Short mmCIF file of C-alpha atoms in Angstrom, two decimals:
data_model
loop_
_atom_site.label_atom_id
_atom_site.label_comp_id
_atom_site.label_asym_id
_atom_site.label_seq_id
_atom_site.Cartn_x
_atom_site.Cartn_y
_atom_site.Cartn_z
CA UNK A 28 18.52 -20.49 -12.25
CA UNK A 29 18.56 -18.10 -15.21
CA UNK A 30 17.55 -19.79 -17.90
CA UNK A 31 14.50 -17.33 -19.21
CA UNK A 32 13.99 -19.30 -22.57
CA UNK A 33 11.28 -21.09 -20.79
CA UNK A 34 9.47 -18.06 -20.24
CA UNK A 35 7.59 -17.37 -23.50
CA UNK A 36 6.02 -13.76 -23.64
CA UNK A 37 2.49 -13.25 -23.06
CA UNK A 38 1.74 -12.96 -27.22
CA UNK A 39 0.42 -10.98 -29.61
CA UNK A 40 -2.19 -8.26 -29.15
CA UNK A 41 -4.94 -7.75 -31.58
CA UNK A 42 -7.77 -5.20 -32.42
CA UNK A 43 -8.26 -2.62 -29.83
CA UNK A 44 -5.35 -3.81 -27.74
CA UNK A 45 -2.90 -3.10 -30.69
CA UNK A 46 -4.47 0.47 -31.44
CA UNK A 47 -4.16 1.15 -27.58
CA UNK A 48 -0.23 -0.09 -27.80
CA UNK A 49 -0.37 1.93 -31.19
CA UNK A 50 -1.30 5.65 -29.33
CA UNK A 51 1.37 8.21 -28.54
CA UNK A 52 -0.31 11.04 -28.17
CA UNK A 53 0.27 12.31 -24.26
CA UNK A 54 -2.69 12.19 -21.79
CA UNK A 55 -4.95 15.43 -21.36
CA UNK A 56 -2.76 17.01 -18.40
CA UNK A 57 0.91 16.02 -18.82
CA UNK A 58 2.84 19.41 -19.18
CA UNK A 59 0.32 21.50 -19.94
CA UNK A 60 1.98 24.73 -20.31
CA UNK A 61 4.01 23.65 -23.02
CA UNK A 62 3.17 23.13 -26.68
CA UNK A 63 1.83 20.16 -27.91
CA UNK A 64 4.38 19.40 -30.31
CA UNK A 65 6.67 19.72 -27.14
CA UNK A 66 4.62 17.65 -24.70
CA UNK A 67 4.20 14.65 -27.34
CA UNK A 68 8.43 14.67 -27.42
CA UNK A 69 8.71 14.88 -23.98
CA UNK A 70 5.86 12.06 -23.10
CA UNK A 71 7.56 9.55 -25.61
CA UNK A 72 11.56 10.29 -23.75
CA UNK A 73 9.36 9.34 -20.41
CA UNK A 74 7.90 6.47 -22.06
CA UNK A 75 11.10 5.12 -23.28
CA UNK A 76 12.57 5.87 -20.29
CA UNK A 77 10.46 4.15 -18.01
CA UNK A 78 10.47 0.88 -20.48
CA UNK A 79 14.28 0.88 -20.66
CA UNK A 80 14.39 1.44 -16.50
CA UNK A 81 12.06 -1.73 -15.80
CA UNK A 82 13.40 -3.76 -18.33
CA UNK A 83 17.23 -3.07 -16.10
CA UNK A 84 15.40 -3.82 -12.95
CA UNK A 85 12.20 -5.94 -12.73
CA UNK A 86 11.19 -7.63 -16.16
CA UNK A 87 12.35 -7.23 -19.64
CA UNK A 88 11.38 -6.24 -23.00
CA UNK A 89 10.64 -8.04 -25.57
CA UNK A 90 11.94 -7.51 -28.74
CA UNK A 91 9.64 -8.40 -31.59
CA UNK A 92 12.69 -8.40 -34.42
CA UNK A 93 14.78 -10.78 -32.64
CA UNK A 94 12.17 -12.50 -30.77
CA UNK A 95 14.28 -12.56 -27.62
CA UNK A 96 13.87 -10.53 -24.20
CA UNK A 97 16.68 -7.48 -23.47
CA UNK A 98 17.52 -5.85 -20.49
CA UNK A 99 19.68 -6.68 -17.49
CA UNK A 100 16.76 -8.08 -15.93
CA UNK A 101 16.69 -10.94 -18.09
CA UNK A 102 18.57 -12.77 -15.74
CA UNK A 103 16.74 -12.90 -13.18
CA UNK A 104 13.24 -12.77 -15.20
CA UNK A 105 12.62 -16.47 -13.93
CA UNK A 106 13.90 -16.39 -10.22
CA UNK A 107 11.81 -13.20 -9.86
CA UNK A 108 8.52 -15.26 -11.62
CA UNK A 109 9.42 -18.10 -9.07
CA UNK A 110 9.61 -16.08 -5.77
CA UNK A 111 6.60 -14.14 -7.22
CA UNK A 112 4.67 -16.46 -7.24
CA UNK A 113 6.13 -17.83 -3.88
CA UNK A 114 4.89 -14.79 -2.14
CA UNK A 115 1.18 -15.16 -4.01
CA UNK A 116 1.10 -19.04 -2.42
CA UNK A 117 2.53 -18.22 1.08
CA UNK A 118 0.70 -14.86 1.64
CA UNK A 119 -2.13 -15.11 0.26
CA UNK A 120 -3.33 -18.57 -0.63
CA UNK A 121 -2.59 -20.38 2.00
CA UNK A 122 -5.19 -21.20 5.05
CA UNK A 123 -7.77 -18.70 4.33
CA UNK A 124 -7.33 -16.85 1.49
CA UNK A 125 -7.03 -13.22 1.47
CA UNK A 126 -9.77 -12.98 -1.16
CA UNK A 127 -12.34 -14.99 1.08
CA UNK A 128 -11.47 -12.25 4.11
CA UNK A 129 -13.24 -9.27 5.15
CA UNK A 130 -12.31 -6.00 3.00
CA UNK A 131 -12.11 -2.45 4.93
CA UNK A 132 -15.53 -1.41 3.88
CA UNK A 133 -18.20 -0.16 5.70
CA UNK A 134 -20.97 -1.57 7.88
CA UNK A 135 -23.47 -1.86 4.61
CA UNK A 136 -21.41 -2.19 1.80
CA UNK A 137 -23.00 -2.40 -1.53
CA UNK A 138 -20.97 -5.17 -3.21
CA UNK A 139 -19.72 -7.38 -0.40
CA UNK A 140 -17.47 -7.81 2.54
CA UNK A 141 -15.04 -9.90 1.52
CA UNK A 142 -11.93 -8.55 -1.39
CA UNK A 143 -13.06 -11.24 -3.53
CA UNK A 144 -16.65 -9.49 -3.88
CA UNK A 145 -14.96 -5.99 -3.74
CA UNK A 146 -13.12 -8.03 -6.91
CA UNK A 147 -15.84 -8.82 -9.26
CA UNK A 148 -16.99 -5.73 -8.60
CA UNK A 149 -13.48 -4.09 -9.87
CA UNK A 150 -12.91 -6.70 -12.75
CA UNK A 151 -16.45 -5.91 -14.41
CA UNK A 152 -16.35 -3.99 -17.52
CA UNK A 153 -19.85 -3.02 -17.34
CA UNK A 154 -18.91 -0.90 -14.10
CA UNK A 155 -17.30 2.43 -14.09
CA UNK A 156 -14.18 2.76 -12.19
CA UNK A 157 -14.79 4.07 -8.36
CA UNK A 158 -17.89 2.01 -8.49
CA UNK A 159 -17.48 0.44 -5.23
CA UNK A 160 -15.60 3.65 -3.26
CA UNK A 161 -18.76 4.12 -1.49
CA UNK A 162 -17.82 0.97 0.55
CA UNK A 163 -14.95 2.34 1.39
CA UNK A 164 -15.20 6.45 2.44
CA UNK A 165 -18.25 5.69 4.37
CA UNK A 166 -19.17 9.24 4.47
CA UNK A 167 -20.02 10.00 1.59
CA UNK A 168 -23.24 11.03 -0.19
CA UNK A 169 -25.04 9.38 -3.13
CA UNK A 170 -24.23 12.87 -5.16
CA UNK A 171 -20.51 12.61 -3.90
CA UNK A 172 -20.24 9.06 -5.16
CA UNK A 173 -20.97 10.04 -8.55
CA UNK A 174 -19.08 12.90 -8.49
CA UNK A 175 -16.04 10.73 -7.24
CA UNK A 176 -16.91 8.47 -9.82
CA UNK A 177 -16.43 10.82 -12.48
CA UNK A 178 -13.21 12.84 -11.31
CA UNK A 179 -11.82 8.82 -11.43
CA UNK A 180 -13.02 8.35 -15.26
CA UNK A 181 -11.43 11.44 -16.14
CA UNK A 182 -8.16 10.34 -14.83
CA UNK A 183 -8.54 6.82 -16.11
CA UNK A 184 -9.04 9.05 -19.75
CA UNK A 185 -6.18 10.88 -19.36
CA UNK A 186 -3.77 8.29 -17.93
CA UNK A 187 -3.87 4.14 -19.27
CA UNK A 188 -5.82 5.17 -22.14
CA UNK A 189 -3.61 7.42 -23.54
CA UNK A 190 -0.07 6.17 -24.77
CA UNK A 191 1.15 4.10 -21.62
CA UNK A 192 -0.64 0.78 -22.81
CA UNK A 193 2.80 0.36 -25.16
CA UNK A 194 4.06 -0.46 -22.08
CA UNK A 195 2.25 -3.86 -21.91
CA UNK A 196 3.09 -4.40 -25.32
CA UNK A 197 6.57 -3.71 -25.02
CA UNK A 198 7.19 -6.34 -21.72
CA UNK A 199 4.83 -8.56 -22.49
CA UNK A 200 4.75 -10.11 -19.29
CA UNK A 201 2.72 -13.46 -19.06
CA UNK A 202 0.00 -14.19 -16.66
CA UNK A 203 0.70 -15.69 -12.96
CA UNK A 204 -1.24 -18.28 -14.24
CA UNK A 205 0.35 -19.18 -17.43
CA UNK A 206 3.89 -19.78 -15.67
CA UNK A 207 2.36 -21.31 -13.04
CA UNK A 208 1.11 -24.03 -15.31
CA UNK A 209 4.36 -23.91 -17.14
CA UNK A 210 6.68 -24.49 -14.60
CA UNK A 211 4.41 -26.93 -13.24
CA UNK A 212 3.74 -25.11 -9.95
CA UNK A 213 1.37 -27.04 -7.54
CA UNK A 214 -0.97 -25.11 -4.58
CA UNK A 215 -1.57 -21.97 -7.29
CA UNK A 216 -4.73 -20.52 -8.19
CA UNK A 217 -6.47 -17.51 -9.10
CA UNK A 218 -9.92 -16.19 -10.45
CA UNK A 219 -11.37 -15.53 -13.34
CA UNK A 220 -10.31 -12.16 -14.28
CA UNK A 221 -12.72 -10.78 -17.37
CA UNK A 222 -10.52 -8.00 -17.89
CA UNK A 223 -7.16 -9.90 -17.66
CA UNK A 224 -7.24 -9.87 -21.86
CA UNK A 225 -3.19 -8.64 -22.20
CA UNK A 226 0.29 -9.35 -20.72
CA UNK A 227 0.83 -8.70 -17.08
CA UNK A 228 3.40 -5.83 -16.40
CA UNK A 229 2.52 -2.91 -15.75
CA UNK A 230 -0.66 -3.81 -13.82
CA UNK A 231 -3.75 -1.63 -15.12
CA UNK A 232 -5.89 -1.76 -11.71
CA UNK A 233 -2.68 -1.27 -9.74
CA UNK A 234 -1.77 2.29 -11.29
CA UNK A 235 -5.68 3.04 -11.98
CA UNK A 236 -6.50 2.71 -8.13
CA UNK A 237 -3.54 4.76 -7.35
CA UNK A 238 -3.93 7.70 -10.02
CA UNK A 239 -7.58 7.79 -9.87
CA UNK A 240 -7.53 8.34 -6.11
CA UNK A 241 -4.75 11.08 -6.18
CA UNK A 242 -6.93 13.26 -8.10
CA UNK A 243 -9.90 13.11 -5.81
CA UNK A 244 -7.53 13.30 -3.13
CA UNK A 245 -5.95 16.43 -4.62
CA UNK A 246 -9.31 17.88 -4.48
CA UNK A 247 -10.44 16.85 -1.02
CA UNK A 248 -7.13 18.08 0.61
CA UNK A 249 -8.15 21.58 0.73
CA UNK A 250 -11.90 20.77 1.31
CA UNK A 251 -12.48 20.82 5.26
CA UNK A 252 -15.76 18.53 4.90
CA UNK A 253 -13.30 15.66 4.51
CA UNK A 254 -11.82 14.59 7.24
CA UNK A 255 -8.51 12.72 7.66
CA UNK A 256 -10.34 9.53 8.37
CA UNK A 257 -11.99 9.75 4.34
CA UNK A 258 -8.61 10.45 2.91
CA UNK A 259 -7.40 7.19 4.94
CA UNK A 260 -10.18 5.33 3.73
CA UNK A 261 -9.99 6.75 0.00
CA UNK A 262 -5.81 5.79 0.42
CA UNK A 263 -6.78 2.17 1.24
CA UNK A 264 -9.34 2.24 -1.18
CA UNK A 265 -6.52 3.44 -3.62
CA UNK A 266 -4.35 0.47 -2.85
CA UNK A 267 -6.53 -2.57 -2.84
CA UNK A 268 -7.94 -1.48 -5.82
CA UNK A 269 -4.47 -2.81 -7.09
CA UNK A 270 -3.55 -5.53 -4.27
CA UNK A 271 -7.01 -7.35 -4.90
CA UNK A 272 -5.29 -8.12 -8.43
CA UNK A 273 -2.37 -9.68 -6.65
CA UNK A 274 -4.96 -11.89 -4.58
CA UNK A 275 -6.96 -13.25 -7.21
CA UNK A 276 -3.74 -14.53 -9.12
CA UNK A 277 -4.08 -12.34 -12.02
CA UNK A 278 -1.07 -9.92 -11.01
CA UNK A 279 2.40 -10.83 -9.52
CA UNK A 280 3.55 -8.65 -7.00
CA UNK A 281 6.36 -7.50 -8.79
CA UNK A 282 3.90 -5.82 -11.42
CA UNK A 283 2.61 -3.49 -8.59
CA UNK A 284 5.66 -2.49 -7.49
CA UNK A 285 6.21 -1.56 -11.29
CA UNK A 286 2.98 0.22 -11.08
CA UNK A 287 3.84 2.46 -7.87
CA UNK A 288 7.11 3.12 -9.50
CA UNK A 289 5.70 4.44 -12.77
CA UNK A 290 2.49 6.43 -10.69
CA UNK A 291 5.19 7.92 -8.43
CA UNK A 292 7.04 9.45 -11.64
CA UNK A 293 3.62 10.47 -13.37
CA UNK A 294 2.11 12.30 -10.49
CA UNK A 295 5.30 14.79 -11.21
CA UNK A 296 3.94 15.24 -14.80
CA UNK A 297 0.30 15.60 -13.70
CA UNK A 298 -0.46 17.16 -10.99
CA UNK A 299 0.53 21.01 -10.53
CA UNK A 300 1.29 20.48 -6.88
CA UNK A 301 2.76 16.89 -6.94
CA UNK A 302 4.84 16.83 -3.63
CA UNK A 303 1.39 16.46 -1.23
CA UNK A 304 0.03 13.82 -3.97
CA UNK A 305 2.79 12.24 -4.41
CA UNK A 306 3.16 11.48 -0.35
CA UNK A 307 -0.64 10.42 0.01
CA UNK A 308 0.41 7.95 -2.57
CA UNK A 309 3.43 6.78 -0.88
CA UNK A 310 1.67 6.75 2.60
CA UNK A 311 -1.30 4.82 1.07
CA UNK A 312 1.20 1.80 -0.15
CA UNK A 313 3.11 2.01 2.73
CA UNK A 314 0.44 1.77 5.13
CA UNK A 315 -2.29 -0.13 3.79
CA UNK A 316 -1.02 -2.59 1.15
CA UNK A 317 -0.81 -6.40 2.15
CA UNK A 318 1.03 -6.48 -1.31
CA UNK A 319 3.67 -4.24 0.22
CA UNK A 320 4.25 -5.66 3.26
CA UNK A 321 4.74 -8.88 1.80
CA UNK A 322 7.25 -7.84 -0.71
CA UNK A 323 9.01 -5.75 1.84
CA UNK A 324 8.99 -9.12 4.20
CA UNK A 325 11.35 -10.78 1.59
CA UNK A 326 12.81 -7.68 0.43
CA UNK A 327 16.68 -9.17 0.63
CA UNK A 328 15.99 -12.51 -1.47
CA UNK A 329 18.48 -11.77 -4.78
CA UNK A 330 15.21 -12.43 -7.02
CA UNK A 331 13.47 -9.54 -5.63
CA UNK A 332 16.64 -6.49 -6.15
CA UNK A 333 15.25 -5.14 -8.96
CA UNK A 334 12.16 -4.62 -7.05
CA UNK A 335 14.37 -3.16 -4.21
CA UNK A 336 15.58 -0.61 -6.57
CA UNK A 337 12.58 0.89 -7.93
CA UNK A 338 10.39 0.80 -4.70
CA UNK A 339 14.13 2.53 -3.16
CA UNK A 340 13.34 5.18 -6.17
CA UNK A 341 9.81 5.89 -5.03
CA UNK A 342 11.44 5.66 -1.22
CA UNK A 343 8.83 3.10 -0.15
CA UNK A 344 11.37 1.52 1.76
CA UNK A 345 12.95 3.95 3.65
CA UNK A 346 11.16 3.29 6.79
CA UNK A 347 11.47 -0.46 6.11
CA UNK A 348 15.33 0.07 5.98
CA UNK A 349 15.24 2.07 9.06
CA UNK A 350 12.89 -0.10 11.80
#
């Protein structure tokens, strides 16, 4: 089944979406030692790059001009969408959701036990990112909330809002729910999603969560007053952050493993010690994500070898391949 003409693209951006597509400077810390003319060549090569890689492996672009998708991976765009979705039915719609099930949050959490409340609290545009971490790293203090808090905005800054949206724009992936009502899949659902205003691939929360998290944790890891059992709790944190967007039907799994894949190459950019980052990243996905797991589960199905490849890249599967 490779037909992908019956998979439209998500459409046309407009307003701020376009001027966020539209930006090419490079965020605040990629290659800093270099000159700026310098860093804005080298961040556009890694854009392209990165566009040209997914489009051979998990989902392609589309091309405005001809008004067709390119890349290898156009044909298996629509036996990827269908075992996406597959996955999002069978592991975690059925019998109790996995939105309606208890999150990893502490004994008093502020915005609910279950990853559907964790959710709303996520998807609300009113809230600042790392709103809810508190839940999670039940250690910390009301002052080391907010200062969480804002180490996370500053990444978000210097990260999604600063030339990668082109990305969306570029693959213009649409919604779970849009092919789910076009291919006239039955048993599919998801919430509403007040920030799910643009096409699907790369997923925002996915690389957010991830990103955000590696700079506090880049921080803490040479603090002694956090203990391992915070930086576990900030790693799942990091990752459901992302997953909880794969739960509520708003995100294929296939985006996130786009989104590790692309966080995985950043933190090389950004970070001026990336190895330790990069494998509290790694461990965090590996460990914690139900999103993971369930890919991994179905890792061999032909759909899903593009997906193989890039989490192969980032070497999430290594220790799958080897148990």
């Amino acid at each position: 089944m490779t037909d992908t003409t019956v998979l439209p693209p998500y459409g046309l951006f407009a307003g701020r979406l376009e001027e966020l597509a539209q930006r090419s400077e490079p965020m605040e810390h990629w290659r800093p030692n270099l000159p700026l003319f310098e860093r804005r060549e080298t961040f556009l090569a890694w854009r392209t790059t990165a566009r040209d890689r997914i489009a051979a492996t998990v989902w392609p672009r589309f091309d405005r001009a001809t008004r067709a998708w390119q890349g290898a991976a156009t044909a298996r765009a629509l036996d990827l969408t269908l075992a996406d979705i597959a996955i999002m039915i069978d592991a975690f719609q059925g019998g109790t959701p996995v939105g309606l099930r208890p999150a990893p949050v502490c004994p008093t959490p502020r915005f609910g036990t279950t990853h559907r409340e964790q959710f709303i609290a996520e998807d609300d545009p009113k809230e600042p990112i790392g709103v809810n971490v508190g839940d999670y790293v039940c250690s910390l203090s009301d002052a080391e909330i907010a200062k969480v808090m804002q180490e996370m905005e500053i990444a978000l800054d210097s990260t999604k809002l600063q030339g990668l949206f082109w990305l969306k724009r570029e693959l213009c992936r649409p919604r779970p729910y849009q092919t789910a009502l076009l291919l006239g899949i039955n048993g599919f659902y998801y919430d509403r999603a007040i920030s799910a205003t643009h096409s699907s691939i790369y997923s925002g929360h996915c690389l957010e969560g991830i990103l955000s998290a590696a700079t506090v944790f880049d921080r803490w890891r040479n603090d002694s007053r956090y203990s391992n059992e915070d930086i576990d709790r900030l790693a799942h944190y990091a990752v459901d952050f992302g997953d909880r967007r794969v739960f509520a039907g708003v995100h294929y799994p296939s985006d996130n493993v786009v989104s590790w894949w692309m966080a995985a190459s950043l933190i090389g950019e950004l970070f001026a010690d990336p190895e330790p980052v990069r494998a509290f990243v790694v461990a965090a996905v590996r460990t914690h994500s139900l999103v993971y797991r369930a890919i991994a589960e179905r890792i061999g199905e032909d759909a899903l070898n593009g997906a193989r490849v890039l989490l192969e890249e980032v070497d999430l599967l290594n220790e799958q391949s080897n148990s």
